[in-house]
Amino acid sequence: MGVFRTAYFGPQGTFTEQATRILVDTDDAAELVPMDTVPQALDAVRAGAVQRACVPVENSVEGAVPATLDGLADGQPLVALAEAVLPVRFSVLTRPGCTKPRTVASHPHALAQVREWLATELPEAELIAASSTAAAAVAVRDGQYDAAVTAPVAAEHYPLSLFAENVADVADARTRFLLVSQPGELPAPTGADRTSLAAVAADRVGSLAELLNELMLRGINLTRIESRPTKGRLGEYRFFLDIAGHIAEQRVGDAFAALRRRCADVRFLGSYPRADRLPADVPETASDADFDAAAEWLAAVRRGELA
């Protein structure tokens, strides 16, 4: 059997690497492959160069990750198999011997999440945007900057000194990551699942309300909604939705069929176990047994067996 390869948004030392190590069994038969960008990680799966990819999808402070949403909506379909949610607490790493950093680099999302700490502890430092927290660590290693705001795992990869740890302006900040693959057999329902989809609502009055109403009528809880331009026409948007439930459940499948009828485009992005393991709250009359009973009754009516 060959080596099982998983790409992730790198380079080494990012929160995405930490999430990948949670989601993937990193034994001798597994290889983690850092990629410079989220689109590169996703395209590596599409090309068959790796079997899976781990990418960030949303942060509780900064919101959705546009590169991931756009990357999943365009190109050959990919589906999520699992999710991980990590607390976001940063380390500040410096060049050895540097006691008063004058330049601090990191990804813009990371800088935004430690802005108050930086203003207090390093008020005179110049803040510099990097393509990732790990890229900032590489730049510090190479002598371009004095310090980097990084994921804690970066200290394992780069010969830098720990200036500060457990740094965060928002104590409960979290980032959610998805493990995606090419379409295939889906994870089995657990009763505590999430389903992700992207839908382009028709260009007419009330179309978004109609979309959401299809979920409400079937007792489906919407846990997240984001919008992104389709890039095809000004004013046309794609809505990214996360719902509580699994596509194998009849209420969820029935909702998908309704959305397919109403929307200009619908893309299934996966059904997978929730990281928090919270079971879906299924209202009375919305269980699979209720759908089965209603279908049997309708079949009997159509056969003329009921008055």
Coordinates of C-alpha atoms in Angstrom, one line a residue:
M1 CA 0.0 0.0 0.0
G2 CA 1.3 3.5 -0.9
V3 CA 1.8 6.4 1.4
F4 CA -1.4 8.3 2.3
R5 CA -0.7 12.0 1.6
T6 CA -2.6 14.9 3.1
A7 CA -1.9 18.5 2.0
Y8 CA -2.4 21.5 4.3
F9 CA -2.2 25.2 4.2
G10 CA 1.4 25.7 5.2
P11 CA 4.3 26.1 5.4
Q12 CA 5.2 24.1 8.5
G13 CA 4.2 25.6 11.8
T14 CA 0.7 26.9 11.1
F15 CA -2.5 26.3 13.0
T16 CA -3.6 24.3 9.9
E17 CA -0.7 21.9 10.5
Q18 CA -1.9 21.5 14.1
A19 CA -5.5 20.8 12.9
T20 CA -4.2 18.3 10.3
R21 CA -2.4 16.3 13.0
I22 CA -5.7 16.1 14.9
L23 CA -7.7 15.0 11.8
V24 CA -5.1 12.6 10.3
D25 CA -3.5 9.6 11.8
T26 CA 0.1 10.7 11.4
D27 CA 1.7 7.2 11.4
D28 CA 4.5 5.9 9.3
A29 CA 2.1 5.4 6.3
A30 CA 0.9 9.1 6.3
E31 CA 2.7 12.1 4.9
L32 CA 1.7 15.7 5.5
V33 CA 2.4 18.0 2.6
P34 CA 2.5 21.8 3.2
M35 CA 1.2 24.0 0.5
D36 CA 1.8 27.8 0.0
T37 CA -1.9 28.6 -0.5
V38 CA -5.4 27.2 0.2
P39 CA -6.2 26.9 -3.5
Q40 CA -3.0 24.9 -4.1
A41 CA -3.9 22.5 -1.3
L42 CA -7.4 22.0 -2.8
D43 CA -6.1 21.6 -6.3
A44 CA -3.6 19.0 -5.2
V45 CA -6.6 16.8 -4.1
R46 CA -8.3 17.4 -7.4
A47 CA -5.2 16.4 -9.3
G48 CA -4.8 13.3 -7.3
A49 CA -1.3 14.4 -6.0
V50 CA -2.7 13.9 -2.4
Q51 CA -5.7 12.1 -1.1
R52 CA -6.9 14.8 1.3
A53 CA -6.4 18.4 2.3
C54 CA -6.9 20.3 5.5
V55 CA -7.9 24.0 5.2
P56 CA -9.2 26.7 7.5
V57 CA -12.9 27.7 6.9
E58 CA -13.8 30.2 9.5
N59 CA -12.6 32.1 12.6
S60 CA -14.8 33.3 15.4
V61 CA -13.1 36.7 15.4
E62 CA -12.3 37.4 11.8
G63 CA -15.1 35.4 10.1
A64 CA -15.0 33.2 7.0
V65 CA -11.8 32.4 5.0
P66 CA -12.7 33.6 1.5
A67 CA -10.0 31.5 -0.2
T68 CA -11.5 28.3 1.2
L69 CA -15.1 29.2 0.3
D70 CA -14.2 30.2 -3.2
G71 CA -11.9 27.2 -3.6
L72 CA -14.7 24.8 -2.6
A73 CA -17.3 26.5 -4.8
D74 CA -15.3 26.5 -8.0
G75 CA -13.6 23.7 -9.9
Q76 CA -14.1 19.9 -9.5
P77 CA -16.3 19.2 -6.5
L78 CA -14.7 18.3 -3.2
V79 CA -16.4 17.2 0.0
A80 CA -15.6 17.5 3.7
L81 CA -15.0 14.4 5.7
A82 CA -14.3 15.9 9.1
E83 CA -13.8 19.1 11.0
A84 CA -11.6 20.3 13.8
V85 CA -12.0 23.4 16.0
L86 CA -8.8 24.8 17.6
P87 CA -8.5 27.5 20.3
V88 CA -6.5 30.3 18.8
R89 CA -3.7 31.3 21.2
F90 CA -0.5 32.6 19.6
S91 CA 3.2 32.5 20.4
V92 CA 5.5 35.4 19.6
L93 CA 8.9 34.2 18.4
T94 CA 12.0 36.3 17.9
R95 CA 15.5 36.1 16.5
P96 CA 17.8 34.7 19.2
G97 CA 19.1 37.6 21.3
C98 CA 16.4 40.0 20.3
T99 CA 14.9 41.5 23.4
K100 CA 13.0 44.5 21.9
P101 CA 11.4 43.7 18.6
R102 CA 11.0 46.6 16.2
T103 CA 9.2 44.7 13.4
V104 CA 6.5 42.1 14.0
A105 CA 5.2 40.0 11.1
S106 CA 2.2 37.6 10.8
H107 CA -0.9 36.8 8.7
P108 CA -3.4 39.8 8.8
H109 CA -5.9 37.6 10.7
A110 CA -3.4 36.8 13.4
L111 CA -2.3 40.5 13.7
A112 CA -5.9 41.5 14.1
Q113 CA -6.4 38.9 16.9
V114 CA -3.4 40.2 19.0
R115 CA -3.7 43.9 18.2
E116 CA -4.4 45.0 21.7
W117 CA -1.6 42.9 23.1
L118 CA 0.9 44.3 20.6
A119 CA -0.3 47.9 21.4
T120 CA 0.4 47.3 25.1
E121 CA 3.6 45.2 25.0
L122 CA 5.2 46.4 21.7
P123 CA 3.7 49.8 21.1
E124 CA 6.5 51.1 18.8
A125 CA 6.8 47.9 16.7
E126 CA 6.0 48.1 13.0
L127 CA 3.4 45.5 12.0
I128 CA 3.9 43.7 8.7
A129 CA 1.5 41.4 6.9
A130 CA 2.7 37.9 5.8
S131 CA 1.1 35.2 3.7
S132 CA 0.8 33.0 6.8
T133 CA 1.9 32.8 10.4
A134 CA 4.6 30.3 9.5
A135 CA 5.8 32.4 6.6
A136 CA 6.4 35.2 9.1
A137 CA 8.5 32.8 11.2
V138 CA 10.5 31.9 8.2
A139 CA 11.1 35.6 7.5
V140 CA 12.3 36.1 11.1
R141 CA 14.6 33.1 10.8
D142 CA 16.0 34.6 7.6
G143 CA 16.6 38.0 9.3
Q144 CA 13.9 40.0 7.5
Y145 CA 12.0 40.9 10.7
D146 CA 12.5 40.8 14.4
A147 CA 9.5 38.8 15.6
A148 CA 6.6 36.7 14.3
V149 CA 3.2 36.0 15.7
T150 CA 2.7 32.3 15.1
A151 CA 0.9 29.1 16.0
P152 CA 2.6 27.3 19.0
V153 CA 3.7 24.5 16.7
A154 CA 6.0 26.8 14.8
A155 CA 8.5 26.7 17.7
E156 CA 9.1 23.0 16.9
H157 CA 10.2 23.8 13.3
Y158 CA 12.2 27.0 13.5
P159 CA 15.3 28.0 15.5
L160 CA 13.7 31.0 17.2
S161 CA 13.3 32.2 20.8
L162 CA 10.0 32.3 22.6
F163 CA 9.2 35.9 23.5
A164 CA 5.6 35.3 24.7
E165 CA 3.0 32.6 24.6
N166 CA -0.7 32.1 25.1
V167 CA -1.3 35.5 23.4
A168 CA -4.8 36.4 22.4
D169 CA -7.0 39.5 22.7
V170 CA -10.2 37.3 22.7
A171 CA -9.8 34.4 25.2
D172 CA -12.4 32.2 23.5
A173 CA -11.3 32.7 19.9
R174 CA -11.6 29.5 17.7
T175 CA -10.8 28.5 14.2
R176 CA -12.6 25.7 12.3
F177 CA -10.8 23.5 9.8
L178 CA -12.2 21.1 7.2
L179 CA -10.6 17.9 5.9
V180 CA -11.7 17.4 2.3
S181 CA -11.3 14.8 -0.4
Q182 CA -12.6 13.9 -3.8
P183 CA -16.3 12.7 -3.7
G184 CA -16.8 9.1 -2.6
E185 CA -18.3 7.2 0.3
L186 CA -19.5 9.7 2.9
P187 CA -18.9 9.4 6.7
A188 CA -21.8 7.5 8.3
P189 CA -24.4 9.5 10.2
T190 CA -23.6 9.8 13.9
G191 CA -26.6 11.9 15.1
A192 CA -24.2 14.8 15.7
D193 CA -23.4 15.9 12.2
R194 CA -23.0 19.0 10.1
T195 CA -23.8 19.3 6.4
S196 CA -22.3 22.1 4.2
L197 CA -23.5 23.4 0.9
A198 CA -23.3 26.3 -1.5
A199 CA -26.3 27.7 -3.3
V200 CA -26.9 30.4 -5.8
A201 CA -30.3 31.9 -5.1
A202 CA -32.4 32.9 -8.1
D203 CA -32.4 36.6 -8.9
R204 CA -35.9 37.5 -7.7
V205 CA -37.6 39.1 -4.7
G206 CA -37.6 36.9 -1.7
S207 CA -35.4 34.1 -3.1
L208 CA -33.1 34.0 -0.1
A209 CA -36.1 33.9 2.3
E210 CA -37.5 31.0 0.2
L211 CA -34.2 29.1 0.5
L212 CA -34.2 29.5 4.3
N213 CA -37.8 28.6 4.5
E214 CA -37.2 25.2 3.0
L215 CA -34.9 24.5 6.0
M216 CA -37.3 25.9 8.5
L217 CA -40.2 23.8 7.2
R218 CA -38.2 20.6 7.8
G219 CA -37.0 21.5 11.2
I220 CA -33.4 22.0 10.2
N221 CA -31.1 24.3 12.2
L222 CA -28.9 26.7 10.2
T223 CA -25.6 27.0 12.0
R224 CA -23.8 29.4 9.6
I225 CA -24.5 31.4 6.5
E226 CA -22.0 33.4 4.4
S227 CA -22.2 35.1 1.0
R228 CA -19.6 35.5 -1.7
P229 CA -19.9 37.0 -5.2
T230 CA -20.1 34.3 -7.9
K231 CA -17.6 36.4 -9.9
G232 CA -19.7 35.8 -13.0
R233 CA -22.2 38.7 -12.8
L234 CA -22.3 41.9 -10.6
G235 CA -24.9 41.5 -7.9
E236 CA -25.1 37.7 -8.1
Y237 CA -24.1 35.9 -4.8
R238 CA -23.5 32.4 -3.7
F239 CA -24.6 31.5 -0.2
F240 CA -22.6 29.1 1.9
L241 CA -24.7 27.3 4.5
D242 CA -23.9 24.9 7.4
I243 CA -26.8 23.0 8.8
A244 CA -27.3 20.5 11.7
G245 CA -27.9 17.1 10.3
H246 CA -26.6 14.5 7.7
I247 CA -27.5 14.2 4.0
A248 CA -28.6 10.6 4.7
E249 CA -31.4 11.9 7.0
Q250 CA -34.7 12.3 5.1
R251 CA -35.4 15.8 6.3
V252 CA -32.0 17.0 5.0
G253 CA -32.3 15.1 1.8
D254 CA -35.8 16.5 1.2
A255 CA -34.5 20.0 1.8
F256 CA -31.7 19.5 -0.7
A257 CA -34.1 18.4 -3.3
A258 CA -36.2 21.5 -2.7
L259 CA -33.2 23.7 -2.9
R260 CA -32.2 22.1 -6.2
R261 CA -35.6 23.0 -7.6
R262 CA -35.5 26.6 -6.3
C263 CA -31.9 27.6 -6.8
A264 CA -29.8 28.4 -9.9
D265 CA -27.1 26.1 -8.6
V266 CA -26.5 23.9 -5.5
R267 CA -23.2 22.3 -4.5
F268 CA -23.0 19.6 -1.8
L269 CA -19.9 20.3 0.3
G270 CA -20.1 17.3 2.7
S271 CA -21.8 15.7 5.7
Y272 CA -19.4 15.0 8.6
P273 CA -19.3 14.6 12.4
R274 CA -19.4 17.9 14.3
A275 CA -16.2 18.6 16.3
D276 CA -18.3 19.6 19.3
R277 CA -20.3 16.3 19.1
L278 CA -23.6 18.2 19.8
P279 CA -26.5 16.2 18.5
A280 CA -29.0 17.7 16.1
D281 CA -32.2 19.0 17.6
V282 CA -34.8 17.2 15.5
P283 CA -38.3 18.4 16.1
E284 CA -41.2 16.1 16.4
T285 CA -42.7 15.2 13.0
A286 CA -39.3 15.6 11.3
S287 CA -37.6 12.3 12.1
D288 CA -36.9 9.6 9.4
A289 CA -39.7 7.6 11.0
D290 CA -42.1 10.5 10.5
F291 CA -41.1 10.8 6.8
D292 CA -41.5 7.1 6.3
A293 CA -45.0 7.1 7.8
A294 CA -46.0 10.1 5.7
A295 CA -44.7 8.4 2.5
E296 CA -46.5 5.2 3.3
W297 CA -49.8 7.1 3.9
L298 CA -49.3 9.0 0.6
A299 CA -48.6 5.7 -1.3
A300 CA -51.8 4.3 0.1
V301 CA -53.9 7.3 -0.9
R302 CA -52.5 7.1 -4.5
R303 CA -53.4 3.4 -4.6
G304 CA -57.0 4.3 -3.6
E305 CA -56.8 2.4 -0.4
L306 CA -57.8 5.3 1.8
A307 CA -60.9 7.5 1.6

